[in-house]
Short mmCIF file of C-alpha atoms in Angstrom, two decimals:
data_model
loop_
_atom_site.label_atom_id
_atom_site.label_comp_id
_atom_site.label_asym_id
_atom_site.label_seq_id
_atom_site.Cartn_x
_atom_site.Cartn_y
_atom_site.Cartn_z
CA UNK A 140 70.87 56.47 -110.11
CA UNK A 141 69.50 59.03 -112.54
CA UNK A 142 71.22 59.89 -115.84
CA UNK A 143 70.03 62.86 -117.87
CA UNK A 144 70.85 63.28 -121.58
CA UNK A 145 70.66 66.96 -122.55
CA UNK A 146 68.93 67.13 -125.94
CA UNK A 147 68.34 70.37 -127.80
CA UNK A 148 66.67 71.37 -131.04
CA UNK A 149 68.80 70.22 -133.97
CA UNK A 150 70.06 67.26 -131.87
CA UNK A 151 72.03 64.43 -133.46
CA UNK A 152 70.00 61.26 -133.06
CA UNK A 153 73.07 59.04 -132.92
CA UNK A 154 74.40 60.94 -129.95
CA UNK A 155 71.34 61.17 -127.70
CA UNK A 156 69.49 57.99 -128.67
CA UNK A 157 72.37 55.48 -128.87
CA UNK A 158 73.43 56.54 -125.39
CA UNK A 159 69.82 56.31 -124.24
CA UNK A 160 69.46 52.77 -125.60
CA UNK A 161 72.66 51.44 -124.11
CA UNK A 162 72.17 53.08 -120.71
CA UNK A 163 68.70 51.57 -120.49
CA UNK A 164 70.16 48.06 -120.80
CA UNK A 165 71.09 48.31 -117.13
CA UNK A 166 68.56 46.65 -114.87
CA UNK A 167 68.99 47.93 -111.33
CA UNK A 168 66.66 49.33 -108.69
CA UNK A 169 66.39 53.13 -109.05
CA UNK A 170 68.26 53.21 -112.39
CA UNK A 171 66.63 55.83 -114.60
CA UNK A 172 67.63 57.48 -117.87
CA UNK A 173 65.89 60.67 -119.03
CA UNK A 174 65.89 62.86 -122.12
CA UNK A 175 66.17 66.46 -120.87
CA UNK A 176 65.27 69.45 -122.93
CA UNK A 177 64.70 73.18 -122.63
CA UNK A 178 61.26 72.70 -124.15
CA UNK A 179 58.76 69.82 -123.87
CA UNK A 180 59.51 68.71 -127.41
CA UNK A 181 62.66 68.91 -129.49
CA UNK A 182 63.28 68.27 -133.18
CA UNK A 183 66.44 66.57 -134.47
CA UNK A 184 68.73 67.61 -137.29
CA UNK A 185 66.93 65.14 -139.47
CA UNK A 186 63.39 66.01 -138.41
CA UNK A 187 62.83 63.40 -135.70
CA UNK A 188 60.69 64.92 -132.96
CA UNK A 189 60.79 63.48 -129.41
CA UNK A 190 59.30 64.51 -126.06
CA UNK A 191 61.64 65.50 -123.27
CA UNK A 192 60.88 63.56 -120.15
CA UNK A 193 62.43 66.12 -117.77
CA UNK A 194 63.38 69.80 -117.93
CA UNK A 195 66.85 71.29 -117.53
CA UNK A 196 66.35 72.12 -113.87
CA UNK A 197 65.64 68.47 -113.00
CA UNK A 198 68.53 67.39 -115.22
CA UNK A 199 70.91 69.44 -113.14
CA UNK A 200 70.08 67.33 -110.10
CA UNK A 201 70.85 64.01 -111.83
CA UNK A 202 73.75 61.78 -110.78
CA UNK A 203 75.19 61.97 -114.31
CA UNK A 204 74.48 64.39 -117.15
CA UNK A 205 75.43 63.75 -120.77
CA UNK A 206 75.39 66.77 -123.04
CA UNK A 207 74.33 65.69 -126.50
CA UNK A 208 75.36 67.48 -129.65
CA UNK A 209 73.60 68.87 -132.67
CA UNK A 210 73.54 71.51 -135.38
CA UNK A 211 72.38 74.29 -133.06
CA UNK A 212 74.95 73.94 -130.25
CA UNK A 213 76.46 77.38 -130.95
CA UNK A 214 72.99 78.86 -130.55
CA UNK A 215 72.57 76.94 -127.30
CA UNK A 216 75.65 78.41 -125.71
CA UNK A 217 74.45 81.90 -126.73
CA UNK A 218 71.04 81.33 -125.08
CA UNK A 219 71.30 83.04 -121.71
CA UNK A 220 68.29 81.26 -120.25
CA UNK A 221 69.59 77.81 -121.07
CA UNK A 222 73.14 78.48 -119.91
CA UNK A 223 71.85 80.04 -116.69
CA UNK A 224 69.98 76.79 -115.95
CA UNK A 225 72.97 74.67 -116.76
CA UNK A 226 75.29 76.64 -114.43
CA UNK A 227 73.95 74.39 -111.67
CA UNK A 228 75.90 71.48 -113.16
CA UNK A 229 78.67 70.52 -110.72
CA UNK A 230 81.42 67.94 -111.33
CA UNK A 231 82.02 67.71 -107.59
CA UNK A 232 78.67 65.97 -107.05
CA UNK A 233 77.85 64.44 -110.45
CA UNK A 234 79.35 62.94 -113.58
CA UNK A 235 79.47 65.30 -116.51
CA UNK A 236 79.98 63.99 -120.07
CA UNK A 237 79.71 65.58 -123.51
CA UNK A 238 79.32 64.17 -126.94
CA UNK A 239 80.92 66.02 -129.92
CA UNK A 240 79.68 69.63 -129.91
CA UNK A 241 78.41 69.10 -126.37
CA UNK A 242 82.01 69.72 -125.38
CA UNK A 243 81.42 73.37 -126.30
CA UNK A 244 78.67 73.58 -123.74
CA UNK A 245 80.97 72.20 -120.97
CA UNK A 246 83.74 74.56 -122.12
CA UNK A 247 81.48 77.62 -121.94
CA UNK A 248 80.35 76.51 -118.43
CA UNK A 249 84.01 76.39 -117.34
CA UNK A 250 84.23 72.63 -116.79
CA UNK A 251 87.07 72.06 -119.32
CA UNK A 252 89.47 74.73 -118.10
CA UNK A 253 92.16 72.19 -117.18
CA UNK A 254 90.80 69.18 -119.01
CA UNK A 255 91.56 68.33 -122.67
CA UNK A 256 88.55 67.21 -124.69
CA UNK A 257 87.41 65.01 -127.52
CA UNK A 258 84.99 66.27 -130.09
CA UNK A 259 84.00 65.80 -133.75
CA UNK A 260 85.98 67.42 -136.60
CA UNK A 261 83.28 70.01 -137.37
CA UNK A 262 83.05 71.13 -133.77
CA UNK A 263 86.80 71.15 -133.11
CA UNK A 264 87.43 74.79 -134.20
CA UNK A 265 84.69 76.06 -131.86
CA UNK A 266 85.99 74.05 -128.91
CA UNK A 267 89.56 75.20 -129.56
CA UNK A 268 88.36 78.81 -129.79
CA UNK A 269 86.79 78.32 -126.36
CA UNK A 270 90.31 77.70 -125.05
CA UNK A 271 90.20 73.91 -124.78
CA UNK A 272 92.88 71.49 -125.98
CA UNK A 273 91.24 69.01 -128.41
CA UNK A 274 92.69 65.45 -128.58
CA UNK A 275 92.85 63.27 -131.65
CA UNK A 276 91.12 60.33 -130.04
CA UNK A 277 87.54 59.15 -129.48
CA UNK A 278 87.26 59.32 -125.70
CA UNK A 279 88.91 61.00 -122.74
CA UNK A 280 88.01 61.37 -119.07
CA UNK A 281 89.53 63.03 -116.09
CA UNK A 282 87.88 62.56 -112.77
CA UNK A 283 84.15 63.11 -113.15
CA UNK A 284 84.33 64.78 -116.58
CA UNK A 285 84.36 62.86 -119.87
CA UNK A 286 84.07 63.77 -123.59
CA UNK A 287 83.74 61.76 -126.73
CA UNK A 288 84.30 62.66 -130.41
CA UNK A 289 82.41 61.16 -133.33
CA UNK A 290 78.81 60.04 -133.34
CA UNK A 291 79.47 56.38 -132.59
CA UNK A 292 81.75 57.26 -129.73
CA UNK A 293 78.51 57.72 -127.82
CA UNK A 294 78.98 54.00 -127.02
CA UNK A 295 82.08 54.97 -125.01
CA UNK A 296 80.26 57.61 -123.04
CA UNK A 297 77.55 55.13 -122.18
CA UNK A 298 80.16 52.47 -121.19
CA UNK A 299 82.02 54.94 -118.96
CA UNK A 300 78.82 56.19 -117.32
CA UNK A 301 77.62 52.65 -116.51
CA UNK A 302 81.06 51.63 -115.22
CA UNK A 303 81.19 54.69 -112.97
CA UNK A 304 77.63 54.58 -111.62
CA UNK A 305 77.16 50.78 -111.52
CA UNK A 306 80.00 48.43 -112.42
CA UNK A 307 82.35 47.44 -115.15
CA UNK A 308 80.53 44.15 -115.47
CA UNK A 309 77.27 46.00 -116.09
CA UNK A 310 78.99 48.13 -118.76
CA UNK A 311 80.38 45.01 -120.42
CA UNK A 312 76.95 43.35 -120.39
CA UNK A 313 75.21 46.41 -121.85
CA UNK A 314 77.67 46.68 -124.70
CA UNK A 315 77.55 42.94 -125.37
CA UNK A 316 73.76 43.18 -125.69
CA UNK A 317 73.78 45.90 -128.37
CA UNK A 318 76.87 44.78 -130.33
CA UNK A 319 76.41 43.02 -133.66
CA UNK A 320 76.08 39.28 -133.64
CA UNK A 321 79.37 37.63 -134.54
CA UNK A 322 81.30 40.77 -133.50
CA UNK A 323 80.29 41.10 -129.90
CA UNK A 324 83.68 40.29 -128.39
CA UNK A 325 85.35 42.83 -130.69
CA UNK A 326 82.89 45.60 -129.87
CA UNK A 327 83.12 44.97 -126.11
CA UNK A 328 86.90 44.87 -126.19
CA UNK A 329 87.08 48.12 -128.12
CA UNK A 330 84.69 49.90 -125.76
CA UNK A 331 86.47 48.70 -122.65
CA UNK A 332 89.83 49.43 -124.20
CA UNK A 333 88.92 53.06 -124.67
CA UNK A 334 87.27 53.51 -121.30
CA UNK A 335 89.11 51.44 -118.64
CA UNK A 336 92.32 53.50 -118.70
CA UNK A 337 90.28 56.33 -117.28
CA UNK A 338 88.69 54.24 -114.57
CA UNK A 339 91.87 53.10 -112.78
CA UNK A 340 92.22 56.17 -110.56
CA UNK A 341 88.48 56.87 -110.33
CA UNK A 342 85.84 55.63 -107.88
CA UNK A 343 83.66 53.00 -109.46
CA UNK A 344 80.44 54.62 -108.30
CA UNK A 345 79.13 58.05 -107.33
CA UNK A 346 78.59 57.07 -103.72
CA UNK A 347 82.35 56.60 -103.37
CA UNK A 348 82.84 59.92 -105.07
CA UNK A 349 80.59 61.65 -102.60
CA UNK A 350 82.16 60.06 -99.57
#
């Protein structure tokens, strides 16, 4: 399974890198997590520069795609070249998830037409203006599309992605690994409490989805 985290200039480190760290706690044959960018190198909102490991074209072929957020998301959705590449994203064959202002990207691509979304408070007016109902909660998923609002809600996106592509036990183990000592049970319970209501009517892995 391949998970791509879309990361653009001005990216929020807490969104892309927390998800990257948790997703990489899964040890399974073929499990791969990539930072995807429109350029070989991207610079964060706080000046942290990282190399993209794949481009947007390869990201669009991944089993799951997480759209990270950042200060330049409104510029991203106005970039015709970037949006043209991302139009290959398809919730009928892959999981699509968005963190905070990443919801604006999914909205502009038409993937939130009938799906309410979660986003951060700064991005909320932009997402509402794009015609999407914004919920006052940290996480929501319907079918193969999920959104999270608030930087630390990236833990919920990672939990959902692991549960869908691998197993709920693997998601629990990954969260338990990264949670603070002495608070592990609380962190795991909170993550699962936010995510599991949206797993009940969903396939537990993408192979079932494709069948």
